[in-house]
Each structure stands twice: as C-alpha cells, then as structure tokens.
Amino acid sequence: MQQHDPVAGGHWSAVGGTRDEARPSVALVDDSDEVRAVMSHLLESAGFEVVGEGGDGDAAISLASRYAPDLLLLDISMPTADGVEVLPYILAVSPETRVVVFTGFEEAGLAARARELGAVDFVEKSIHLEELPERLMRILTPASGDASNPSRPRLVPAWTEHPTEQPTEHRAGHRAEHPVEHGVLEEHLQSFRDLFDRAEIGMATLTSSGTIVRANRALASLMSCRPYDLVGVDYGRLTVGQGDELDRRLGDIVVLGEDLTTFDHAVPAPAGQESSRTVKVTLAPVRDSRRQVLYVFAQVHDVTAQRALESDLQRSEANFRRLVTAVAEYAIFLLDVEGNVISWNSGAQLIKGYTASEIVGRNFRVFYTPEEQQTGHPEQNLQAALLEGSYAEEGWRVRKDGSRFWASVLITAVYDDAGRHVGYAKVTRDQTVHREHEEERRRFSKQRVHVLAVTAHELRNPTTVIDGSAGALLAEWDTLTDDERADLLYAIRNGADRLRRLAADLSSAARSSGDTLPQRIEEVSLTDALRNAAARAQTAGKDVGVESEIPEEVLFPADPIRLAQALDNLIENAVRHGRPPICVTGAVDDAVRIRVTDAGHGVPAELVPHLFERFAGSSASVGAGLGLYLAREIALRHGGDVSYHAPADGSPTAFEITLPRHVRAHALPAGEPGRGRQ
C-alpha cells in the first residue's frame, strides 16, 4: 500500500504499517516532480522500496532522520538548500545511509567533492535510466549481510578512486547504440568545456541556491585559488559581505522568473595585498521545458579599473557641477564692438530671463532702464571700458519681464592675438538681496541712534524734575507750605515712576527681541486687574476713571505682572496722546476684553499700519515708541491680541486687549516668540 510522508511530502510503501525488509529502501530527493515520479516508478518496478520523496535539501535531512534508508538519491541543484550543502548533515543523522548523487552536472571536480563529503556514487542524469537500478544494486551486495540484521544487505561503494567513471560496458554500450550522434555530442561538449576553461572571463555554474559546481581558471585566478578549490563552495562566501545580495538575486531568478540579473561585489584580496578588487557578476538561469531552474550560469568580470575610472569621472562631474553652480550666480557673456550680444551663459539666462536664442544679436542696451538709455549711459560704460581696460559700477538693471534688480557690473575690453579690439566681456551679478540687507542695516543703525537720542531725552526730563524738586525741598523746607511740599514730592514720585516705566520697557523690549520674555501664568481677577491699573495711574497723578461691564467676578489665566505692564502702557499712551476722560473698562463674552479709551482725535492715518511696531513714531516729544509694541507682544504671548479702534459716531478712541478665558493650545509659554509680529 502507498502512504503519504507528512514530513518529506512524498510516500513510503508498507504492508500492515511495517517496512518491507526484503527490498532495499530508497529515498528520492529532487526538485523536479517529474523526475521523482519517473524514478519512483522505475525503482519500485526494479525491486526497490521508495520510502519517501522530497524536493530540497531540508527534506533530504528529514527523510534520512525518519527512515534511515539504505540509499538516498540526492540531486545537487535545489532551492533553499542544495545537495552539496546538506550531504554531511544527511550522513550525520543516518550514518548507514548510502548517498548517491544523481545530478545533471557533468563535472569531475564536483564528483570528487561529493566523494569527500561522503557520497558513495556520482551518477549523471544523462545515463540511460534502465541502467540505474543495476548500478544501484552494485552498491548493495548481499555477500555476507549485516551482522546485526542478517536480512539487511551489506552496502559496498560501487567506485573508489574514480567515481565519475561509469562501468566500461555501460559507456561502451551506450556509444554503440548511436555511435555517430554520440560522437558529435561528445565533440560539442568537449568544445564547450575547453571554451569554458580557457575563457578570460570568470565563469561558474551554480546550483539554484548558489553553490559552485564548476569554475574555470579565470574565476579561480580572480579568487586567488585553483578551480577545484571553488567546487562545492557557496558563492556568497566570495562576495565579501554581500551574501544577502546574492540570495536576493537568486530569488529574483528562481521565484520571480528573472532571466538576467547583475550586481557588483568586492573579492578577497590576494595574500600580501591590502587593496581588494571589484567584480561584476551576471547571473543567467538555465531552465527546463517547464521553466524550472536547473542551474545558474555566472559570468564574473573584473571591473576594478573601470569602477575607479567611473569614480574619478563622477568626482570630476561633481566638481564641474559645483563650478557651474557657482558660475550660475553670474551673467557672463560677450559683446561685439557695437555692444551686441554674441554669447550667453546659463547664469545670464537665470539672472536676466532671456534664453540665448532670444538675446544673441540684440544690443545690450535692453538691460538698462529707459532713463539710462536716454542719457546714453550704456554706450558711456563701453567707452570707459575701452579707455581704461575695464569699468565697474553698481546700478539698476532690467530683466526680460520688466522687473528691476540691483546689479554689480564689470565690463572688460577684449582684444585678439594681434591686439585688435574685438569686443567686450561683461559680468553681471544680481546684488538685490545684498542691497536690501545693507539698506536694512543702515535703517536699523539710524533707528538705534534715534532711539538713543529719544531715550536720553526721556531720562533727562524726569531726572531734571527729581533733581529740582529735591533741591527745593532741601533748601526751602521750612518756608514751604504743606501743599507746596506735597506738589514737589508728587513731582519726585512722578519722575521716578517715569524712569521706572522707561527702564521696564527697555528691558522687556530687549527680552522680546531675543525671544526670552518670561511670563508666569496664574488665575487673575478681571475686577482686580482693572482697579489696580486705575490705582497705579492715579497714584502717579493721572486722572483715570474705571468703568466696569463685568456681570460677575471673572477669573482668567494670565501673568499678572505682564498684564499690568500692558495695561500701564496703554494708559500711558492715552495720557500722552489722548484727552480726558480716560477710562479702563472690562467686558466678558467668548473672551476677556479690556478697553482703554480717551476723548482724543485718534492716531494719524499714516501711523496706524505701524502702531504696534517697535520704535514706531518714537521722538523726543512722544517717547521711545515701545509701549504699544510691548502691550501687543504680551497679549500675543497669552494667546490674545491688541487692536486699535479709531473714534467714530460718538465712540471714543480705544485700544482693546483681547485675552482667552481659558488656556489655549496656541498661547505661548515663556521664551517662545510671539506670533504675528510686525
């Protein structure tokens, strides 16, 4: 009866579930289902018992371990693990099993390697199949039997020194049947072998899992060894760490059906040399009629010099690209003696917007502004270059689309070998961004000087008041009335308050510029914030009232010190630039809103867009220009904002701080820059 082998995926024969000891047991391992089917039928008919079948080396080990068959026919080229790899493991798990290598490879070196690994015979698949059972029977001779099991035949190798040689009568009989055809076949086969061995390109035949079964002299020379030394070696061991890449490429062939694949790898350096070489491997499968991979042919080229040259070229190209990139920042072109463009580079196209076909032949006057064209400035530049040898200037130039850019220009007169003037070389660089940065630096420098002057004025006034008031009190205390003393003390207090506020604003502005304005968020009472702001203003002698539109007490998240600073700045702004009455009011809807209003005429229209910029409108008469900027910066860092409302329809001038009632995700913690900064 036939029963499936769950491990090897084949079958084994048994009667009543036991082995038939009267027949030699055989396991078949070949990745071709067709080959296994033919061999199983042939051997069963010849009196062998096929106990199991498998399609790769792993199955071979499993069959040997499970059944310990008398013979195991093992193919060489199989996926996952091939015959050469697993032969030692088969004998390790079943020492009594005699392994016969049954393969399509005709290679003496492979046969010798199989013998070294423990195979008892090496049979080529080109043998007439009817001869195979007799050849296997020669391995199993029942001369004296097995001492431990008299019914078990004694196993004797069919060859000793020359495993690849078939019995003379077999080979002679085979030739006798077809003498002409077989002679031609052997002649062609020998020619191929000679070509393979003499080729200057490294060549190898691999199993589908990468084991070398044949290698030529050129490949052995690349690997600094003999061809025989490579037989049975996994090619991945020769790739200097790229064995995984070899496996991927073989997978592309076996699994994905690729017909050609290549990759580069280094090869081990010869003894005594430090530098390794680089080879390019081309893998091509040899398939059967069902496109199943029989083996893989490898061509190995030494490309060390080629790759070094390619590397040098790549470096040269990289350097050239860097040079081109640098030159692309300059418009470099030639003019004839009349100023007509006769050459054009990529930098010129990038800067000026014209392609070569659009500008070559036209006069360079088109690059100048209409005003300069009318005054003859382009021609004057050429004349200066001709007289002095070269001419340089900076000025506005015009692109193809009409836009202007600030250009740095150098014009040089060009002469031929005979000394005749033949034209001009012109180099132009777009300096617009550089000019803008320079203007920005000049503006800030001027602004700093202005702010220092305003700050000095701001310091001088309260200092003078404090000094004068204190001197009067010291010199005339006994002659002054109580009201006069109070007025002088008030003046000192007011001057000190102005100095304190100026110092606080300057310090906060500096911190805000460096994005380090600290804040500490806690719950703040809206009622207390309004009353305290009015109280501070009144203490300083300012007539400020407080109006409340708060239906009930409201607590909201804020930094009380920073909020107080913002309110004080808005009140100070109203006192300086507005008119009484000045009121501070609060209201709550979806947000907390605090308004500082006055009865003045509002902010001049031209100043409104810049109200909250640093130093906006600063002057000796209006102050340092930091109060509104800091008020808005503080509000932004709370997740809110400050807005200006011009007087209209009877409503007063107003500055309104809007703050969230709850902590928002976008409210900025200490040290982060404000959003929407002007």
XYZ file of C-alpha atoms in Angstrom:
678
model
C 0.000 0.000 0.000
C 1.047 3.656 -0.520
C 1.053 6.119 2.385
C 1.980 9.838 2.267
C 5.047 11.030 4.132
C 3.953 14.103 6.100
C 7.499 15.367 6.553
C 9.054 14.954 3.142
C 5.937 15.406 1.103
C 6.463 12.018 -0.639
C 5.277 8.492 0.096
C 6.505 5.190 1.515
C 5.434 1.624 0.960
C 4.379 -0.691 3.786
C 2.398 -3.810 4.426
C 0.427 -3.607 7.621
C 2.324 -0.428 8.527
C 5.787 -2.042 8.614
C 8.800 -1.775 6.334
C 9.419 -4.474 3.749
C 12.871 -5.642 4.845
C 13.152 -7.924 1.793
C 13.562 -4.952 -0.534
C 16.271 -2.240 -0.354
C 14.815 1.089 0.837
C 15.392 4.227 -1.209
C 14.564 7.927 -0.622
C 14.354 10.256 -3.642
C 15.293 13.947 -3.355
C 14.966 16.113 -6.481
C 13.277 19.471 -7.032
C 11.597 18.160 -10.202
C 8.260 16.418 -9.587
C 8.542 14.727 -12.987
C 11.987 13.290 -12.255
C 10.821 11.928 -8.899
C 7.748 10.340 -10.470
C 9.792 8.601 -13.178
C 12.470 7.469 -10.749
C 9.934 6.193 -8.211
C 8.167 4.082 -10.814
C 11.455 2.786 -12.219
C 12.895 1.794 -8.852
C 9.685 0.263 -7.499
C 9.472 -1.839 -10.662
C 13.095 -2.933 -10.220
C 12.503 -4.229 -6.686
C 13.397 -1.200 -4.556
C 11.098 0.194 -1.878
C 10.706 4.003 -2.216
C 10.089 5.116 1.366
C 9.825 8.847 0.751
C 10.358 11.757 -1.607
C 11.433 15.373 -1.167
C 12.140 18.497 -3.197
C 15.071 20.142 -1.413
C 17.946 19.596 0.985
C 15.869 20.169 4.113
C 13.524 17.365 3.042
C 16.556 15.115 2.439
C 17.711 15.528 6.032
C 14.192 14.839 7.290
C 13.865 11.660 5.223
C 17.256 10.367 6.362
C 16.429 11.027 10.007
C 12.948 9.451 9.834
C 13.584 6.326 7.740
C 17.384 5.771 7.637
C 17.002 4.343 4.091
C 19.581 2.062 2.542
C 20.057 4.500 -0.337
C 19.272 8.179 -0.817
C 19.349 9.569 -4.369
C 20.266 13.238 -3.980
C 20.082 15.988 -6.606
C 22.629 18.826 -6.447
C 20.781 21.951 -7.662
C 17.719 22.592 -5.497
C 16.169 25.677 -3.906
C 16.634 26.608 -0.230
C 19.425 24.089 0.449
C 21.222 22.109 -2.267
C 22.779 18.647 -2.193
C 26.346 19.747 -1.544
C 25.283 21.762 1.494
C 23.206 19.046 3.164
C 25.220 15.897 2.321
C 27.232 15.990 5.596
C 24.039 16.532 7.619
C 22.323 13.553 5.961
C 25.168 11.272 6.977
C 25.230 12.775 10.450
C 21.597 11.856 11.170
C 21.750 8.489 9.329
C 25.324 7.141 9.127
C 24.278 3.818 7.500
C 22.508 5.509 4.603
C 24.463 5.463 1.365
C 24.053 8.719 -0.545
C 24.178 8.573 -4.333
C 24.466 11.969 -6.027
C 22.125 11.942 -9.036
C 22.611 15.183 -10.972
C 22.690 16.821 -14.366
C 26.132 18.320 -13.735
C 28.995 16.581 -15.510
C 31.974 17.765 -13.536
C 34.882 15.688 -12.241
C 35.658 18.237 -9.546
C 32.071 18.095 -8.275
C 32.198 14.294 -8.183
C 35.400 14.430 -6.162
C 33.869 16.957 -3.759
C 30.818 14.736 -3.324
C 33.129 11.794 -2.531
C 34.980 13.909 0.059
C 31.674 14.732 1.694
C 30.686 11.037 1.906
C 28.720 10.158 -1.244
C 29.191 6.570 -2.460
C 28.498 7.291 -6.131
C 28.061 10.184 -8.550
C 25.563 9.429 -11.324
C 24.856 11.822 -14.150
C 21.270 12.184 -15.289
C 22.417 11.577 -18.850
C 22.712 7.861 -18.008
C 20.169 5.527 -19.622
C 17.598 5.159 -16.861
C 17.251 1.400 -17.375
C 20.893 1.154 -16.306
C 20.309 2.947 -12.982
C 18.703 0.076 -10.961
C 21.549 -2.254 -11.881
C 24.091 0.415 -10.901
C 22.384 0.912 -7.564
C 22.240 -2.839 -6.992
C 26.016 -2.943 -7.442
C 26.237 -0.722 -4.377
C 24.104 -3.161 -2.386
C 25.784 -6.606 -2.465
C 24.398 -9.316 -0.157
C 27.780 -11.009 0.206
C 27.694 -11.672 3.954
C 24.835 -9.498 5.075
C 24.623 -7.356 8.189
C 25.749 -8.966 11.447
C 23.092 -7.150 13.420
C 20.420 -7.798 10.831
C 21.125 -10.830 8.589
C 18.262 -9.932 6.283
C 19.719 -6.488 5.608
C 22.180 -6.462 2.662
C 25.757 -5.239 3.174
C 26.428 -1.871 1.490
C 29.550 -1.569 -0.663
C 30.637 1.512 -2.701
C 30.433 0.992 -6.449
C 33.549 3.114 -7.020
C 36.640 4.018 -5.120
C 39.232 6.145 -6.897
C 37.303 7.276 -9.979
C 33.688 7.932 -9.005
C 32.765 9.703 -12.242
C 33.622 6.727 -14.428
C 30.685 4.532 -15.295
C 31.283 0.838 -15.923
C 33.042 0.366 -19.231
C 30.367 -1.851 -20.584
C 27.700 0.743 -19.891
C 29.531 3.594 -21.562
C 30.613 1.426 -24.492
C 27.139 0.025 -24.977
C 25.648 3.479 -24.942
C 28.054 4.658 -27.625
C 27.471 1.516 -29.670
C 23.758 2.178 -29.942
C 24.239 5.633 -31.538
C 27.918 5.910 -32.496
C 27.680 8.924 -34.861
C 25.300 11.044 -32.803
C 27.109 10.306 -29.593
C 30.480 11.198 -31.126
C 29.158 14.536 -32.353
C 27.613 15.231 -28.938
C 30.842 14.444 -27.121
C 32.796 16.614 -29.561
C 30.493 19.596 -28.953
C 30.504 19.007 -25.214
C 34.307 18.866 -25.148
C 34.494 22.084 -27.215
C 32.251 23.824 -24.727
C 34.335 22.614 -21.808
C 37.520 23.811 -23.473
C 35.969 27.221 -24.164
C 34.697 27.396 -20.585
C 38.095 26.586 -19.148
C 40.117 28.872 -21.476
C 37.823 31.904 -21.245
C 39.464 35.056 -19.935
C 36.240 35.998 -18.169
C 35.478 34.265 -14.890
C 32.748 31.647 -15.336
C 30.954 29.330 -12.961
C 27.982 27.024 -12.842
C 25.929 27.396 -9.655
C 23.091 25.487 -8.129
C 19.866 27.434 -7.754
C 20.871 28.186 -4.160
C 24.347 29.462 -5.058
C 26.768 26.548 -4.599
C 29.567 26.408 -7.184
C 29.644 23.100 -9.060
C 32.053 24.114 -11.819
C 34.520 27.023 -12.102
C 37.019 27.995 -14.790
C 40.630 29.102 -14.431
C 39.839 32.807 -14.877
C 37.452 32.799 -11.911
C 39.920 30.841 -9.818
C 42.588 33.421 -10.670
C 40.288 36.228 -9.535
C 39.745 34.403 -6.264
C 43.474 33.536 -5.895
C 42.913 29.763 -5.779
C 42.553 26.663 -8.005
C 39.320 25.840 -9.879
C 38.928 22.674 -7.816
C 39.044 24.728 -4.599
C 35.860 26.541 -5.639
C 33.735 23.437 -6.264
C 31.192 22.988 -3.505
C 31.757 26.499 -2.148
C 28.791 28.827 -1.600
C 29.456 31.755 -3.964
C 28.185 34.110 -1.260
C 31.399 33.426 0.677
C 33.344 35.073 -2.157
C 31.350 38.332 -2.141
C 32.983 39.950 0.929
C 29.844 40.525 2.940
C 27.275 40.610 0.125
C 25.906 37.089 0.518
C 22.442 38.524 1.194
C 22.592 40.363 -2.129
C 23.428 37.094 -3.908
C 20.455 35.419 -2.209
C 18.171 38.243 -3.346
C 19.386 37.941 -6.940
C 18.930 34.159 -6.959
C 15.466 34.684 -5.522
C 14.686 37.010 -8.426
C 15.634 34.180 -10.799
C 14.033 31.226 -9.026
C 10.946 32.869 -7.536
C 10.233 35.880 -9.741
C 11.326 34.306 -13.017
C 14.007 36.854 -13.948
C 16.237 35.763 -16.845
C 19.191 38.043 -16.123
C 20.465 39.918 -13.104
C 23.746 41.632 -12.229
C 25.440 43.172 -9.228
C 28.918 44.299 -8.140
C 30.885 42.973 -5.205
C 34.402 43.024 -3.867
C 36.557 39.884 -3.905
C 39.058 38.899 -1.221
C 42.458 40.480 -1.711
C 45.302 38.088 -2.600
C 47.681 37.180 0.184
C 50.098 40.014 0.897
C 47.903 42.679 -0.752
C 45.682 45.135 1.066
C 43.571 46.506 -1.774
C 40.597 44.413 -2.873
C 39.198 44.168 -6.378
C 35.681 44.721 -7.657
C 33.870 42.340 -9.993
C 30.561 42.489 -11.817
C 28.549 39.262 -11.668
C 25.949 38.412 -14.321
C 23.608 35.556 -13.383
C 21.543 33.756 -16.033
C 19.398 30.677 -15.343
C 19.259 27.501 -17.423
C 15.672 26.244 -17.323
C 13.859 23.086 -18.389
C 10.790 22.977 -20.626
C 8.627 23.929 -17.647
C 10.877 26.961 -16.917
C 12.093 25.338 -13.735
C 15.658 26.403 -12.899
C 18.125 23.576 -13.448
C 21.209 25.616 -12.607
C 22.542 29.173 -12.854
C 25.382 30.308 -15.092
C 27.585 33.097 -13.707
C 29.917 35.408 -15.607
C 32.357 37.343 -13.432
C 34.165 40.398 -14.870
C 36.981 42.244 -13.110
C 35.761 45.879 -13.222
C 38.191 47.355 -10.682
C 39.830 49.724 -13.178
C 36.508 50.618 -14.766
C 34.882 51.444 -11.429
C 37.913 53.513 -10.407
C 37.644 55.449 -13.667
C 33.900 55.898 -13.162
C 34.579 57.140 -9.640
C 37.124 59.640 -10.967
C 34.650 60.767 -13.614
C 31.916 61.144 -11.018
C 34.199 63.270 -8.871
C 35.142 65.361 -11.894
C 31.491 65.764 -12.843
C 30.647 66.746 -9.278
C 33.395 69.361 -9.289
C 32.209 70.610 -12.673
C 28.629 70.853 -11.402
C 29.814 72.837 -8.411
C 31.705 75.157 -10.742
C 28.652 75.562 -12.966
C 26.507 76.269 -9.914
C 28.901 78.980 -8.794
C 29.132 80.492 -12.253
C 25.346 80.402 -12.494
C 25.309 83.250 -9.971
C 26.939 85.435 -12.619
C 25.717 86.511 -16.029
C 28.805 86.068 -18.220
C 28.556 86.975 -21.892
C 30.420 88.627 -24.749
C 29.569 91.749 -26.749
C 30.911 92.783 -30.128
C 32.449 96.232 -30.585
C 28.943 97.723 -31.069
C 27.594 96.210 -27.889
C 25.590 93.387 -29.498
C 25.368 90.121 -27.548
C 27.369 87.306 -29.195
C 27.443 84.673 -26.379
C 25.233 83.805 -23.400
C 25.708 81.536 -20.374
C 23.204 79.842 -18.061
C 23.814 82.418 -15.332
C 22.846 85.181 -17.747
C 19.605 83.372 -18.574
C 18.887 82.848 -14.883
C 19.511 86.466 -13.900
C 18.173 88.343 -16.906
C 15.446 85.964 -18.056
C 16.415 85.720 -21.745
C 17.310 82.472 -23.473
C 20.314 82.522 -25.808
C 18.077 82.417 -28.895
C 16.120 85.433 -27.621
C 19.057 87.719 -26.847
C 22.024 86.827 -29.070
C 22.305 89.501 -31.772
C 20.460 92.176 -29.783
C 22.160 95.228 -28.260
C 22.931 95.126 -24.557
C 21.121 98.468 -24.088
C 17.944 96.447 -23.357
C 19.374 95.607 -19.917
C 19.364 99.266 -18.821
C 16.468 101.373 -17.555
C 14.722 103.688 -20.048
C 16.148 106.708 -18.219
C 19.732 105.462 -18.623
C 19.142 104.531 -22.259
C 18.005 108.104 -22.958
C 21.159 109.566 -21.414
C 23.454 107.168 -23.362
C 24.702 105.526 -20.196
C 25.256 102.056 -21.800
C 27.500 103.498 -24.503
C 29.380 105.561 -21.917
C 30.136 102.343 -19.992
C 31.635 100.727 -23.100
C 33.705 103.822 -23.829
C 35.044 103.850 -20.258
C 35.974 100.160 -20.506
C 37.769 100.763 -23.800
C 39.736 103.714 -22.395
C 40.603 102.191 -19.008
C 40.681 98.491 -19.909
C 37.728 97.759 -17.657
C 34.827 99.526 -15.999
C 32.826 98.568 -12.877
C 29.671 100.011 -11.372
C 26.503 99.152 -9.491
C 23.065 100.187 -10.596
C 19.543 99.154 -11.563
C 19.154 96.761 -14.491
C 16.028 95.433 -16.239
C 15.035 91.791 -16.749
C 13.109 90.416 -19.695
C 9.824 90.630 -17.758
C 10.434 94.319 -16.966
C 11.317 93.816 -13.306
C 14.368 95.575 -11.956
C 17.287 94.239 -9.961
C 20.357 95.837 -8.408
C 23.391 94.719 -10.378
C 27.129 94.693 -9.832
C 28.663 95.052 -13.298
C 32.164 94.609 -14.700
C 32.876 95.351 -18.372
C 36.296 94.441 -19.811
C 37.604 95.268 -23.273
C 38.636 92.141 -25.262
C 41.442 92.041 -27.859
C 42.600 89.324 -30.255
C 46.161 87.985 -30.552
C 47.037 90.782 -32.964
C 45.953 93.414 -30.442
C 42.811 94.445 -32.298
C 39.756 95.363 -30.259
C 37.091 92.687 -30.920
C 34.502 93.386 -28.249
C 33.763 93.275 -24.524
C 33.352 90.683 -21.792
C 30.552 91.570 -19.404
C 29.993 90.032 -15.980
C 26.850 90.907 -14.034
C 25.767 89.718 -10.588
C 22.364 90.192 -9.005
C 23.013 92.086 -5.767
C 19.392 92.960 -4.961
C 19.231 90.903 -1.765
C 22.631 92.184 -0.650
C 21.489 95.765 -1.263
C 18.289 95.172 0.714
C 20.299 93.787 3.616
C 22.620 96.783 3.511
C 19.654 99.157 3.499
C 18.129 97.209 6.377
C 21.353 97.515 8.365
C 21.570 101.236 7.636
C 17.943 101.685 8.678
C 18.469 99.847 11.946
C 21.652 101.768 12.609
C 19.835 105.036 12.061
C 16.964 103.796 14.204
C 19.305 102.882 17.052
C 20.852 106.362 17.002
C 17.360 107.872 17.031
C 16.200 105.655 19.908
C 19.286 106.528 21.937
C 18.531 110.226 21.448
C 14.882 109.754 22.467
C 15.880 107.629 25.456
C 18.377 110.262 26.567
C 15.597 112.855 26.371
C 13.236 110.597 28.297
C 15.849 110.185 31.011
C 16.760 113.876 31.130
C 13.265 115.237 31.806
C 12.326 113.171 34.890
C 15.889 113.422 36.184
C 15.718 117.223 35.961
C 12.340 117.254 37.707
C 13.559 114.952 40.503
C 16.752 116.924 40.986
C 14.973 120.298 41.031
C 12.196 119.154 43.331
C 14.576 117.505 45.783
C 16.814 120.607 45.812
C 13.849 122.880 46.552
C 12.718 120.675 49.409
C 16.173 120.636 50.931
C 16.762 124.378 50.611
C 13.283 125.739 51.400
C 11.572 123.075 53.529
C 10.826 125.429 56.393
C 9.401 128.167 54.175
C 7.199 125.901 52.043
C 3.555 125.307 52.736
C 2.181 121.802 53.074
C 0.625 121.994 49.609
C 3.910 123.167 48.079
C 5.790 120.355 49.770
C 3.173 117.846 48.502
C 3.481 119.203 44.937
C 7.261 118.818 44.993
C 7.059 115.317 46.471
C 4.472 114.405 43.864
C 6.837 115.679 41.132
C 9.624 113.465 42.519
C 7.267 110.476 42.648
C 6.045 111.124 39.116
C 9.604 111.451 37.759
C 10.667 108.235 39.455
C 7.627 106.487 38.010
C 8.562 107.634 34.508
C 12.121 106.354 34.990
C 10.843 103.024 36.305
C 8.495 102.612 33.344
C 11.173 103.518 30.824
C 13.622 101.015 32.344
C 10.937 98.290 32.375
C 10.003 98.937 28.743
C 13.587 98.909 27.532
C 14.294 95.693 29.434
C 11.150 93.991 28.123
C 11.859 95.117 24.560
C 15.353 93.645 24.744
C 13.999 90.348 26.085
C 11.264 90.249 23.462
C 13.830 90.778 20.707
C 15.719 87.746 21.969
C 12.512 85.728 22.413
C 13.148 85.381 26.155
C 10.288 87.478 27.568
C 9.347 85.473 30.708
C 5.816 85.006 31.999
C 4.168 83.086 34.828
C 0.532 82.118 34.224
C -1.920 82.052 37.130
C -5.588 82.865 37.754
C -6.190 86.631 37.612
C -9.283 88.562 38.745
C -10.541 90.868 35.994
C -12.002 93.285 38.558
C -8.717 93.491 40.474
C -6.708 93.943 37.266
C -8.833 96.971 36.246
C -8.907 98.597 39.683
C -5.182 98.140 40.244
C -4.383 99.674 36.849
C -6.504 102.743 37.630
C -4.989 102.989 41.120
C -1.453 102.953 39.747
C -2.329 105.702 37.291
C -3.968 107.840 39.966
C -1.044 107.374 42.301
C 1.124 108.794 39.530
C -1.209 111.812 39.342
C -3.135 110.774 36.227
C -6.845 111.379 36.083
C -8.079 107.906 35.109
C -11.542 106.528 35.802
C -12.697 102.935 35.859
C -15.929 101.670 34.338
C -16.949 98.059 34.718
C -19.177 95.992 32.447
C -18.492 92.721 34.278
C -21.757 90.961 35.247
C -19.906 88.899 37.877
C -16.402 88.155 39.044
C -14.307 86.523 36.302
C -11.048 84.657 36.721
C -8.878 84.026 33.677
C -5.335 82.734 33.032
C -2.653 85.422 32.732
C 0.682 86.620 34.038
C -0.418 89.390 36.462
C 2.862 91.303 36.189
C 2.960 91.264 32.372
C -0.762 92.091 32.131
C -0.235 95.055 34.465
C 2.660 96.228 32.287
C 0.500 96.042 29.164
C -2.375 97.992 30.811
C 0.007 100.634 32.196
C 1.470 101.140 28.706
C -1.982 101.592 27.143
C -2.979 104.059 29.885
C 0.327 105.943 29.495
C -0.290 106.116 25.733
C -3.765 107.594 26.342
C -2.392 110.130 28.830
C 0.376 111.260 26.462
C -1.550 111.378 23.207
C -5.230 111.495 24.115
C -7.564 113.696 26.149
C -9.528 113.150 29.346
C -11.627 111.413 30.335
C -9.520 108.296 30.228
C -11.388 105.143 31.153
C -10.498 101.491 31.695
C -13.411 99.101 31.101
C -13.802 95.346 31.083
C -16.267 93.014 29.424
C -16.589 89.253 29.038
C -18.225 87.209 26.269
C -16.334 84.461 24.487
C -13.136 86.221 25.582
C -11.909 88.712 28.152
C -11.844 92.229 26.684
C -10.200 95.238 28.373
C -10.526 98.692 26.774
C -8.572 101.873 27.437
C -10.432 104.837 25.935
C -9.870 108.577 25.715
C -11.582 111.574 24.138
C -8.727 112.460 21.770
C -8.769 112.674 17.965
C -7.141 109.267 17.476
C -3.972 108.173 15.685
C -2.916 109.812 12.385
C -3.916 107.606 9.439
C -0.339 107.230 8.169
C 0.807 105.853 11.536
C -1.997 103.291 12.013
C -0.325 100.448 9.978
C 2.815 100.750 12.139
C 1.222 101.346 15.553
C 2.460 98.139 17.148
C 5.922 98.075 15.624
C 8.954 98.581 17.795
C 10.032 102.262 17.975
C 7.096 103.277 15.755
C 6.669 107.050 15.912
C 9.371 107.464 18.534
C 10.578 111.027 19.053
C 11.692 113.304 21.806
C 8.120 114.570 22.201
C 6.214 111.292 22.081
C 8.576 108.849 23.820
C 10.622 105.783 22.896
C 7.901 104.060 20.888
C 7.899 100.837 22.932
C 4.669 100.937 24.920
C 2.193 99.732 22.254
C 4.693 97.254 20.861
C 5.154 95.632 24.292
C 1.434 95.658 25.053
C 0.693 93.679 21.904
C 3.696 91.376 22.391
C 2.450 90.489 25.893
C -1.080 89.862 24.593
C 0.201 87.644 21.784
C 2.143 85.528 24.246
C -1.093 84.977 26.176
C -2.845 83.770 23.031
C -4.629 87.091 22.537
C -4.061 90.401 20.731
C -4.302 94.195 20.951
C -6.335 96.225 18.467
C -6.869 99.924 17.766
C -10.339 101.457 17.210
C -10.495 104.957 15.776
C -13.162 107.374 17.124
C -16.373 107.271 15.072
C -20.048 108.098 15.541
C -19.508 109.395 19.043
C -17.427 106.460 20.235
C -14.051 107.370 21.808
C -10.563 106.392 20.702
C -9.877 102.908 22.071
C -7.169 100.306 22.419
C -8.558 96.872 23.268
C -6.735 93.876 24.752
C -8.426 90.561 23.947
C -7.408 87.555 26.043
C -8.737 83.979 26.126
C -10.950 82.969 29.060
C -9.177 79.625 29.203
C -5.666 78.484 28.402
C -5.376 77.932 24.640
C -3.129 75.468 22.883
C -1.507 78.274 20.893
C -0.808 80.512 23.874
C 2.956 80.825 24.060
C 4.883 79.802 27.195
C 7.861 81.732 28.426
C 10.695 82.052 25.984
C 8.769 81.439 22.734
C 8.450 84.142 20.075
C 5.166 85.991 19.606
C 3.101 85.158 16.538
C 2.132 87.774 14.004
C 4.974 90.060 14.982
C 5.103 93.224 12.874
